[in-house]
Tab-separated table of C-alpha atoms in Angstrom:
chain	number	residue	atom	x	y	z
A	1	MET	CA	-43.452	25.732	147.615
A	2	THR	CA	-46.487	23.686	146.710
A	3	ARG	CA	-47.542	22.427	143.333
A	4	HIS	CA	-49.942	24.620	141.417
A	5	THR	CA	-52.035	23.559	138.447
A	6	ILE	CA	-52.838	25.808	135.497
A	7	SER	CA	-55.023	24.818	132.561
A	8	VAL	CA	-54.476	26.634	129.271
A	9	LEU	CA	-56.806	26.300	126.313
A	10	VAL	CA	-54.814	27.134	123.179
A	11	GLU	CA	-55.421	27.209	119.458
A	12	ASN	CA	-54.296	23.962	117.880
A	13	LYS	CA	-51.581	25.576	115.749
A	14	PHE	CA	-47.987	24.843	114.912
A	15	GLY	CA	-45.478	26.209	117.437
A	16	VAL	CA	-47.864	26.982	120.311
A	17	LEU	CA	-46.331	24.368	122.620
A	18	ALA	CA	-42.837	25.630	121.796
A	19	ARG	CA	-43.844	29.227	122.579
A	20	ILE	CA	-45.315	28.252	125.926
A	21	ALA	CA	-42.297	26.117	126.832
A	22	GLY	CA	-40.095	29.031	125.747
A	23	LEU	CA	-42.022	31.374	128.032
A	24	PHE	CA	-41.195	29.117	130.971
A	25	SER	CA	-37.553	28.456	130.115
A	26	GLY	CA	-36.850	32.064	129.152
A	27	ARG	CA	-37.969	33.309	132.555
A	28	GLY	CA	-36.396	30.479	134.551
A	29	TYR	CA	-39.678	28.834	135.575
A	30	ASN	CA	-39.611	25.062	135.967
A	31	ILE	CA	-42.449	22.873	134.702
A	32	HIS	CA	-43.125	19.985	137.092
A	33	SER	CA	-45.450	18.238	134.635
A	34	LEU	CA	-47.061	19.077	131.324
A	35	ASN	CA	-49.922	17.340	129.575
A	36	VAL	CA	-51.241	18.448	126.194
A	37	ALA	CA	-54.101	16.903	124.224
A	38	PRO	CA	-56.935	17.951	121.932
A	39	SER	CA	-60.039	19.299	123.650
A	40	GLN	CA	-63.678	18.615	122.805
A	41	ASP	CA	-63.258	21.086	119.896
A	42	PRO	CA	-60.513	19.937	117.478
A	43	ARG	CA	-59.493	23.563	116.848
A	44	PHE	CA	-58.154	23.748	120.420
A	45	SER	CA	-55.873	21.805	122.745
A	46	ARG	CA	-55.883	21.863	126.517
A	47	MET	CA	-52.566	22.102	128.325
A	48	THR	CA	-52.386	21.171	131.991
A	49	ILE	CA	-49.234	22.637	133.501
A	50	VAL	CA	-48.052	21.918	137.034
A	51	VAL	CA	-45.424	24.208	138.550
A	52	ARG	CA	-43.750	24.592	141.927
A	53	GLU	CA	-43.491	28.310	142.412
A	54	LYS	CA	-44.335	30.955	144.991
A	55	GLU	CA	-47.696	32.714	144.752
A	56	ASP	CA	-46.281	35.926	143.267
A	57	VAL	CA	-44.347	34.000	140.614
A	58	LEU	CA	-47.471	31.984	139.785
A	59	ASP	CA	-49.376	35.238	139.281
A	60	GLN	CA	-46.680	36.359	136.814
A	61	ILE	CA	-46.827	33.051	134.930
A	62	ILE	CA	-50.587	33.365	134.524
A	63	LYS	CA	-50.297	36.951	133.265
A	64	HIS	CA	-47.660	35.916	130.710
A	65	LEU	CA	-49.784	32.973	129.532
A	66	GLU	CA	-52.835	35.189	129.100
A	67	LYS	CA	-50.854	37.540	126.841
A	68	LEU	CA	-49.754	34.846	124.379
A	69	VAL	CA	-51.408	35.194	120.970
A	70	ASN	CA	-52.815	31.668	120.669
A	71	THR	CA	-54.118	31.480	124.244
A	72	VAL	CA	-57.904	31.252	124.466
A	73	GLU	CA	-58.352	30.699	128.222
A	74	VAL	CA	-56.216	30.299	131.336
A	75	VAL	CA	-57.694	28.574	134.394
A	76	ASP	CA	-55.927	29.005	137.729
A	77	PHE	CA	-56.845	26.075	139.983
A	78	ARG	CA	-55.853	27.740	143.255
A	79	ASN	CA	-59.285	29.021	144.210
A	80	THR	CA	-61.577	26.369	142.751
A	81	ASP	CA	-62.792	22.888	143.629
A	82	ASN	CA	-61.134	20.501	141.206
A	83	VAL	CA	-60.853	16.948	140.013
A	84	TYR	CA	-57.252	15.784	139.507
A	85	ARG	CA	-56.155	12.538	137.885
A	86	GLU	CA	-52.957	10.957	136.685
A	87	THR	CA	-52.160	7.747	134.850
A	88	VAL	CA	-49.199	5.409	135.214
A	89	LEU	CA	-48.305	2.630	132.798
A	90	THR	CA	-45.669	0.203	133.972
A	91	ARG	CA	-44.225	-3.128	132.961
A	92	ILE	CA	-43.230	-5.362	135.856
A	93	GLY	CA	-41.151	-8.487	135.400
A	94	VAL	CA	-42.734	-11.423	137.212
A	95	ASP	CA	-42.104	-15.064	137.939
A	96	SER	CA	-44.552	-17.672	139.180
A	97	ALA	CA	-44.222	-16.483	142.787
A	98	SER	CA	-44.485	-12.723	142.256
A	99	ARG	CA	-47.200	-12.833	139.564
A	100	HIS	CA	-49.970	-13.570	142.092
A	101	GLU	CA	-48.775	-10.873	144.518
A	102	VAL	CA	-48.739	-8.224	141.794
A	103	ILE	CA	-52.174	-9.255	140.519
A	104	GLU	CA	-53.534	-9.126	144.068
A	105	PHE	CA	-52.397	-5.580	144.841
A	106	CYS	CA	-53.588	-4.467	141.400
A	107	GLN	CA	-57.068	-5.726	142.309
A	108	ILE	CA	-56.961	-3.992	145.687
A	109	LEU	CA	-55.928	-0.646	144.159
A	110	GLY	CA	-58.203	-0.868	141.139
A	111	ALA	CA	-55.292	-1.043	138.702
A	112	SER	CA	-55.832	-2.716	135.335
A	113	ILE	CA	-53.573	-5.345	133.853
A	114	VAL	CA	-53.529	-4.359	130.191
A	115	ASP	CA	-51.027	-6.904	128.832
A	116	VAL	CA	-49.685	-10.239	130.023
A	117	THR	CA	-46.716	-12.292	128.916
A	118	ARG	CA	-45.026	-15.238	130.561
A	119	ASP	CA	-42.422	-12.941	132.167
A	120	ALA	CA	-44.160	-9.582	132.594
A	121	LEU	CA	-47.372	-7.734	133.414
A	122	THR	CA	-48.194	-4.331	131.950
A	123	ILE	CA	-50.307	-2.371	134.393
A	124	GLU	CA	-52.333	0.818	134.142
A	125	VAL	CA	-53.394	2.731	137.217
A	126	THR	CA	-55.362	5.962	137.166
A	127	GLY	CA	-56.309	8.096	140.108
A	128	GLY	CA	-55.382	10.909	142.400
A	129	GLU	CA	-51.863	11.634	143.546
A	130	HIS	CA	-52.128	9.575	146.745
A	131	LYS	CA	-53.355	6.479	144.904
A	132	ILE	CA	-50.562	6.789	142.345
A	133	ASP	CA	-47.921	7.292	145.035
A	134	ARG	CA	-49.243	4.293	147.009
A	135	PHE	CA	-49.102	2.131	143.882
A	136	LEU	CA	-45.545	3.254	143.099
A	137	SER	CA	-44.404	2.479	146.640
A	138	LEU	CA	-45.921	-1.027	146.380
A	139	ILE	CA	-44.040	-1.878	143.186
A	140	GLU	CA	-40.624	-0.690	144.422
A	141	ASP	CA	-39.665	-4.207	145.544
A	142	TYR	CA	-40.530	-5.767	142.177
A	143	ASP	CA	-38.729	-5.832	138.846
A	144	VAL	CA	-40.006	-2.554	137.361
A	145	GLN	CA	-38.747	-2.775	133.799
A	146	MET	CA	-40.326	0.383	132.453
A	147	LEU	CA	-42.598	3.101	133.811
A	148	THR	CA	-44.239	6.215	132.399
A	149	ARG	CA	-46.337	8.730	134.272
A	150	SER	CA	-48.756	11.074	132.500
A	151	GLY	CA	-48.528	14.027	134.819
A	152	ARG	CA	-51.576	15.659	136.309
A	153	ILE	CA	-54.687	16.436	134.333
A	154	ALA	CA	-57.419	18.496	135.919
A	155	LEU	CA	-60.857	20.011	135.498
A	156	PRO	CA	-62.672	22.443	137.770
A	157	LYS	CA	-65.812	21.065	139.353
A	158	PRO	CA	-69.030	22.691	138.122
A	159	ARG	CA	-70.451	25.403	140.334
A	160	GLN	CA	-73.674	24.469	142.062
């Protein structure tokens, strides 16, 4: 099963997230990642949901989402050209020897160092899945003290 991305524009009302999560848990669907934030219109939020399900199950999920009362729009990313991004924030413990190595691979990968202390660097990296995975594999040998990953966000490319 491959990962599928669904974008759901919902009314920004109390309980909408709980209803959508309940739809998934009640039917035994697993959410791989979920990102929710206000859209360009403060009355609405955009949810980006990534699932690992078979095609027929994905079709059912989309139908269920479209039927929910507070759903405005459901975008299925299977048959569109898309832009995907993800963000990772991590704090890596460093000493005088490792600090320069970490800074160097951050520069190579286009990661940003957003906070510095004597003993740690806080790093932000944003990009596609391959860039994020490459970054995570590079930091495995260092003192990763804390890490958070946003999950995928996505937009369809405009039609030309």
